[in-house]
PDB file of C-alpha atoms in Angstrom:
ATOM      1  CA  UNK A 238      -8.248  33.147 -17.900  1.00 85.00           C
ATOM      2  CA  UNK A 239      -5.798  35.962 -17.105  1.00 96.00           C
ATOM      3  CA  UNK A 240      -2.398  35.044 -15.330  1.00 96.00           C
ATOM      4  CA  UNK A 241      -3.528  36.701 -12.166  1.00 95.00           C
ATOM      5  CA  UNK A 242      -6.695  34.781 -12.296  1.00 95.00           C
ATOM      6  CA  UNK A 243      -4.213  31.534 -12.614  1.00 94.00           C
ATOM      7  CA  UNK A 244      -2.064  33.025 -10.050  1.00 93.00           C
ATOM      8  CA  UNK A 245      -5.590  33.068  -7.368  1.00 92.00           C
ATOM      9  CA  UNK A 246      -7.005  29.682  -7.984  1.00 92.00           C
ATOM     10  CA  UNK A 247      -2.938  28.358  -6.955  1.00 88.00           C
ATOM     11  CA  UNK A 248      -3.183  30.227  -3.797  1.00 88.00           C
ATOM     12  CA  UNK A 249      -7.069  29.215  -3.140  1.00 89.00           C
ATOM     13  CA  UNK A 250      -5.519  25.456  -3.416  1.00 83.00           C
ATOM     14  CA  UNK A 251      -2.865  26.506  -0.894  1.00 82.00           C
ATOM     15  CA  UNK A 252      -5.190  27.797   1.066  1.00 87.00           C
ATOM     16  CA  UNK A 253      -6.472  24.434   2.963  1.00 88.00           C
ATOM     17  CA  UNK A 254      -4.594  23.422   5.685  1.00 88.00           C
ATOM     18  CA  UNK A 255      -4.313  19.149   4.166  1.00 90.00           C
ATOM     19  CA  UNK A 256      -2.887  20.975   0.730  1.00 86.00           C
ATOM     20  CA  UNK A 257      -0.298  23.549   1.835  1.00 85.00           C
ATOM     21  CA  UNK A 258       0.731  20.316   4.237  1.00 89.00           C
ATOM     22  CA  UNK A 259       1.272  18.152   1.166  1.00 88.00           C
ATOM     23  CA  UNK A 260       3.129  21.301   0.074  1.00 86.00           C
ATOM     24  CA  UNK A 261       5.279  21.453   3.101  1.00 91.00           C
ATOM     25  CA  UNK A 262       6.387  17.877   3.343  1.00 91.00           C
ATOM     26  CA  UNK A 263       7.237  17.672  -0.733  1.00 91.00           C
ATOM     27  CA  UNK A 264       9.809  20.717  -0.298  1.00 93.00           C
ATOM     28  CA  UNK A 265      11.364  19.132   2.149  1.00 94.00           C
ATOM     29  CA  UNK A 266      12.133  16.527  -0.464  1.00 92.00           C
ATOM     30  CA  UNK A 267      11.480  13.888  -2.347  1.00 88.00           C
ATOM     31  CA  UNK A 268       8.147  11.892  -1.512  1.00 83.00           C
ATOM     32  CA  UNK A 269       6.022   8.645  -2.665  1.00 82.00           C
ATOM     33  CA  UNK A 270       2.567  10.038  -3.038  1.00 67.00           C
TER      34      UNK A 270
END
């Protein structure tokens, strides 16, 4: 698998709404999950 093939299946993952969310809420800081 090429980087840029890495690089699409991260932003397919990012791509649902529930995910990116998770995303959102762990930059804000630290988080039990």
């Amino acid at each position: 698998m090429t980087l840029l093939e890495k690089k699409v299946q991260i932003f397919k993952a990012l791509a649902h709404p529930v995910r990116l969310g998770i995303v959102e809420k762990l930059a804000e800081g630290e988080r039990c999950v």
